[in-house]
CSV table of C-alpha atoms in Angstrom, one decimal:
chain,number,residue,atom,x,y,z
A,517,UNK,CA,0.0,0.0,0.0
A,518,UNK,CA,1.2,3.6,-0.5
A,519,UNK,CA,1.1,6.3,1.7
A,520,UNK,CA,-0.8,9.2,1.0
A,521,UNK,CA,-0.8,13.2,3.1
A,522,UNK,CA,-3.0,15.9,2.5
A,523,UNK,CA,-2.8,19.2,3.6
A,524,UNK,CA,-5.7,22.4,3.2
A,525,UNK,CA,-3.9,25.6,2.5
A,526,UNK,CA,-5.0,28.3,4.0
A,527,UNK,CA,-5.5,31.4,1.5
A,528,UNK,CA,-3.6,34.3,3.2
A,529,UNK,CA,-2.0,37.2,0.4
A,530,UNK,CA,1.7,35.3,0.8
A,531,UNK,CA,-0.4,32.1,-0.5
A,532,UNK,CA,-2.2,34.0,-2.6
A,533,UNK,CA,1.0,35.7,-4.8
A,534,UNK,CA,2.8,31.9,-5.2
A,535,UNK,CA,-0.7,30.4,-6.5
A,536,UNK,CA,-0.7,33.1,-8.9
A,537,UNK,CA,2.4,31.4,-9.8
A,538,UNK,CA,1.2,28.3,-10.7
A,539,UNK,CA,-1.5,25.5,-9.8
A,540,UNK,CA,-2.9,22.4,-11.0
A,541,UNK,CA,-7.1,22.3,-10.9
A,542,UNK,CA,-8.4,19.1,-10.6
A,543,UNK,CA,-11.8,17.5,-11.1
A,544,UNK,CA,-12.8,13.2,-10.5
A,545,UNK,CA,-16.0,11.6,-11.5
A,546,UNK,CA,-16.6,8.7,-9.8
A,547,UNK,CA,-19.3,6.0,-9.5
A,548,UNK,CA,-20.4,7.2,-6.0
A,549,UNK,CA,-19.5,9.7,-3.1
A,550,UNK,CA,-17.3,6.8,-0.6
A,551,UNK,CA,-13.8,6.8,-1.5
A,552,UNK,CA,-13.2,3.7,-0.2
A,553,UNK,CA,-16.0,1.7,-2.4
A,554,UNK,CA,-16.7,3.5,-4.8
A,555,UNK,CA,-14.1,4.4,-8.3
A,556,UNK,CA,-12.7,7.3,-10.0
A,557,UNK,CA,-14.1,6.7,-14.0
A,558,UNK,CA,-12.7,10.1,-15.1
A,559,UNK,CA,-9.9,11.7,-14.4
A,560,UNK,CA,-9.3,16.0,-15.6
A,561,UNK,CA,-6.4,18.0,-14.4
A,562,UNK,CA,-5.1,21.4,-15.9
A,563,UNK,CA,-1.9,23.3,-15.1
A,564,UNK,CA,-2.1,27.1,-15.3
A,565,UNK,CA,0.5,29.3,-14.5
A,566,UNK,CA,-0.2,33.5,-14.7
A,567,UNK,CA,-3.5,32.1,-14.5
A,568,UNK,CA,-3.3,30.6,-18.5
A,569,UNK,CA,-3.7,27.2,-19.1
A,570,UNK,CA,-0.5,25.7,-20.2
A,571,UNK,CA,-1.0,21.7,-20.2
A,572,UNK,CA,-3.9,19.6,-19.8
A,573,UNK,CA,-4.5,16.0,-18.8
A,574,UNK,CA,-7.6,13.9,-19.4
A,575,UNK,CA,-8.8,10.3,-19.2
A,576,UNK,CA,-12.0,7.8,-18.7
A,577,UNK,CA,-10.7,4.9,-16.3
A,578,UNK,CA,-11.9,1.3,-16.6
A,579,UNK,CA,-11.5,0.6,-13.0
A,580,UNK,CA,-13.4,-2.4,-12.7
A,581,UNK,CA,-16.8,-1.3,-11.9
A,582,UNK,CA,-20.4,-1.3,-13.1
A,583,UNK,CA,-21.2,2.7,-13.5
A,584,UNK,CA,-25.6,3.0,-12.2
A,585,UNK,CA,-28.0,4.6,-14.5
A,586,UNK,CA,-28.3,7.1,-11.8
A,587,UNK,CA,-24.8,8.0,-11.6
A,588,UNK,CA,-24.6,8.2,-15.9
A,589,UNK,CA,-27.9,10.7,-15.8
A,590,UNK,CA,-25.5,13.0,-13.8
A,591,UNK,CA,-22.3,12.4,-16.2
A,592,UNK,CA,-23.2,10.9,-19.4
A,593,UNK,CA,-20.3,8.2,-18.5
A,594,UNK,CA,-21.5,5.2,-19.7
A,595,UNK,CA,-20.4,1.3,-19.1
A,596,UNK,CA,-19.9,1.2,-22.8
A,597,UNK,CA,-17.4,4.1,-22.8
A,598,UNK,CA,-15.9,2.7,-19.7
A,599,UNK,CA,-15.2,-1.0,-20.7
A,600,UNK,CA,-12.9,0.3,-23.7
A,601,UNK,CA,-10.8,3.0,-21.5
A,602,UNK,CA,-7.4,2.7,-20.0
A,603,UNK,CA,-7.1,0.6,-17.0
A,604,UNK,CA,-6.2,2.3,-13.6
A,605,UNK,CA,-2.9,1.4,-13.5
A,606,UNK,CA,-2.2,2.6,-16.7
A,607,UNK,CA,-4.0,6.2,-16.1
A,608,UNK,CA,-2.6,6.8,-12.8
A,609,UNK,CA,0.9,6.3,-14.1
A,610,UNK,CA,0.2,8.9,-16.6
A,611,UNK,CA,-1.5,10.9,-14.1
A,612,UNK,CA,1.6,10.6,-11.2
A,613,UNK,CA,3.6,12.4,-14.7
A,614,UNK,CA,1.5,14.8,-15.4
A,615,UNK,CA,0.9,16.0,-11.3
A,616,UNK,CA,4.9,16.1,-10.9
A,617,UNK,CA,5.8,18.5,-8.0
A,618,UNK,CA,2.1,18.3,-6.9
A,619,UNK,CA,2.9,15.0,-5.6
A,620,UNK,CA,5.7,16.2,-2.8
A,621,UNK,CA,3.7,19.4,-1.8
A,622,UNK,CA,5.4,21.8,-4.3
A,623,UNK,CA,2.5,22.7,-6.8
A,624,UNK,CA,-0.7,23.4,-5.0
A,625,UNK,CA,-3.9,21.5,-6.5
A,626,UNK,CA,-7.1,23.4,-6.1
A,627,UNK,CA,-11.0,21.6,-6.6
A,628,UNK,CA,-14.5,22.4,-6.0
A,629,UNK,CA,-15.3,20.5,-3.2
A,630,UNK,CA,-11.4,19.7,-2.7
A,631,UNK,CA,-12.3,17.2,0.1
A,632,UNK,CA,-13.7,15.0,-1.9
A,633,UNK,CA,-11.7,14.7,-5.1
A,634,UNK,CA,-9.0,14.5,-2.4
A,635,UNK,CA,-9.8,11.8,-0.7
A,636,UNK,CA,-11.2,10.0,-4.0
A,637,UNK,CA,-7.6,10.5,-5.4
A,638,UNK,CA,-5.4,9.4,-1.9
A,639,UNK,CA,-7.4,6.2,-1.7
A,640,UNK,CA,-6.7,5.4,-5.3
A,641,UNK,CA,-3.1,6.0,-4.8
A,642,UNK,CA,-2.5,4.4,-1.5
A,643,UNK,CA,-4.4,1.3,-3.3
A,644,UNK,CA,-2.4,1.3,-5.8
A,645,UNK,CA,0.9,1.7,-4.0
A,646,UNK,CA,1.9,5.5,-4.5
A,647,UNK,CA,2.7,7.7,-2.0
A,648,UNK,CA,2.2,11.7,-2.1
A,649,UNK,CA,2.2,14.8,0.0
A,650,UNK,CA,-0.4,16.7,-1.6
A,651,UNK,CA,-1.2,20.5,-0.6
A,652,UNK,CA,-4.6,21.7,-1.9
A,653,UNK,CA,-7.4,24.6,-2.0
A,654,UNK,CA,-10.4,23.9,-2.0
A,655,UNK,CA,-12.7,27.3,-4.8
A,656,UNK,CA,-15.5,26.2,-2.9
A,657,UNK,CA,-14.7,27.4,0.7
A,658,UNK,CA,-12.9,30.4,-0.8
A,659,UNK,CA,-16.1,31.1,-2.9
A,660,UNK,CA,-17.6,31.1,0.4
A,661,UNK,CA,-15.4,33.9,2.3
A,662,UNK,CA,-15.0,35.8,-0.6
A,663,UNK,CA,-18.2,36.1,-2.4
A,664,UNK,CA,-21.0,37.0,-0.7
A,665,UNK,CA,-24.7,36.4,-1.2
A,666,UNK,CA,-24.3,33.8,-3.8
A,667,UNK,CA,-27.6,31.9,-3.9
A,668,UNK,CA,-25.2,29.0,-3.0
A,669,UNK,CA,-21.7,28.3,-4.4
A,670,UNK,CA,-22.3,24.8,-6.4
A,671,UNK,CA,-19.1,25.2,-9.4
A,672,UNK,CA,-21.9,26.3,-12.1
A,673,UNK,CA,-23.0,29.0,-10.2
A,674,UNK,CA,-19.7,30.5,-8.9
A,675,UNK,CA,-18.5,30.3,-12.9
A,676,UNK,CA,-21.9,32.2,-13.6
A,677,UNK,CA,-20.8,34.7,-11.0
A,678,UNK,CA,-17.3,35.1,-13.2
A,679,UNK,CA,-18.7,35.1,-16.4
A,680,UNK,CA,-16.9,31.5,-17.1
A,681,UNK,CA,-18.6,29.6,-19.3
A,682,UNK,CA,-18.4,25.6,-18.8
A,683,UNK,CA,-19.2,24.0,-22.3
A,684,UNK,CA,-19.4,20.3,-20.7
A,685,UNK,CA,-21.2,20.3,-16.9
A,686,UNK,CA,-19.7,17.0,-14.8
A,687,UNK,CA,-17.5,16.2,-17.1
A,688,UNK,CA,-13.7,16.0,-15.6
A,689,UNK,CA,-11.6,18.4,-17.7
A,690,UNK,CA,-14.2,21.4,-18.3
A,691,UNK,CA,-14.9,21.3,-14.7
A,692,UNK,CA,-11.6,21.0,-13.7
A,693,UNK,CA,-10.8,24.0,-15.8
A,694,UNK,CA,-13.4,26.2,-15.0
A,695,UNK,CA,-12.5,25.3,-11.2
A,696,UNK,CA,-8.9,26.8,-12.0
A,697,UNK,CA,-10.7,29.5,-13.7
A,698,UNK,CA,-12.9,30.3,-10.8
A,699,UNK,CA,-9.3,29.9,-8.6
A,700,UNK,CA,-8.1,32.8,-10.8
A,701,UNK,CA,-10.7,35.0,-10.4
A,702,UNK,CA,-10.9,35.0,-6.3
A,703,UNK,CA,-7.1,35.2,-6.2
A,704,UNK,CA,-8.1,38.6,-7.9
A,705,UNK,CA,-10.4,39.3,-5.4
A,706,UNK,CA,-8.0,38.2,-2.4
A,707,UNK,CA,-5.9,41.2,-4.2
A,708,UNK,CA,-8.6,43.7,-4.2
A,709,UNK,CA,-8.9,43.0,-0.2
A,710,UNK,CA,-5.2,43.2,0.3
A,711,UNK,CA,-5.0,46.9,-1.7
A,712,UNK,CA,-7.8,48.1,1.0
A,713,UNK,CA,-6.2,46.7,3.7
A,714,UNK,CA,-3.0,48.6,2.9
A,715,UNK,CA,-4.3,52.2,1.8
């Protein structure tokens, strides 16, 4: 088994200037919400630095599972699509590539609901024998303390908020993009509420 860290980052304005730097936005679907039962079946990551996308990584997973009609109404993954994919091991070593530095705490990974992509992606690796130190931040808390009267911070309606348009809803590398995005846009903010601070 691997072994598998996480840490939340908090967003303070020294966090907030090396993000701007660089992150990698990630977004799982999965055949359930339990980590530990249920499997990743597509995998979406995008690398932006100076908040442009500069490499992308996508990828159904055949991971050995049935996907439920009630689960495809929400992603339009089908079994059909599945049953020809990669297999996991083959996806996650392209994934492990891809993540780099993410993978020792270097290059922070932000997600909508980071908790549970998180945990979705630890389990997978500490199956499958990887280890990582992964630091994250997690749009939809920081949607949260930075936006107010939303009427509620799901990823459509914060990208609505933005004017980012998502041209494929639950599918992993649109919403893993418009994520980073969103991540963008508050680290704007974050800089509108340090200037006030300081004049």
């Amino acid at each position: 088994k691997g072994s598998v860290s996480s840490y939340s980052i908090k967003l303070g304005y020294h966090t907030a200037d090396n993000l701007k730097r660089r992150y990698i936005a990630l977004d799982l679907e999965t055949t359930g919400l339990n980590p530990y039962v249920d499997r990743i079946v597509e995998v979406g990551a995008v690398i932006f630095e100076e908040g442009q996308v500069v490499n992308k990584y996508s990828s159904l997973v055949n991971a050995g599972v049935s996907i439920s009609p009630d689960v495809t109404a929400i992603n339009c993954i089908t079994n059909d699509m599945i049953s020809s994919a990669p297999l996991e091991k083959e996806v996650y070593s392209e994934l492990i590539d891809f993540l780099g530095d993410a993978l020792d705490g270097q290059t922070v990974i932000c997600a909508h609901n980071a908790k549970f992509d998180i945990s979705f992606l630890s389990e997978t690796f500490i199956r499958l024998g990887y280890d990582a130190r992964i630091h994250y931040v997690d749009t939809l808390e920081l949607s949260r303390s930075l936006i107010l009267y939303l009427e509620n911070y799901k990823l459509g309606t914060v990208a609505a908020h933005f004017g980012v348009v998502n041209g494929h809803i639950h599918r992993a590398i649109s919403d893993s993009e418009v994520c980073g995005r969103i991540l963008w846009e508050l680290l704007k903010l974050k800089d509108e509420e340090k200037e006030l601070m300081y004049k």
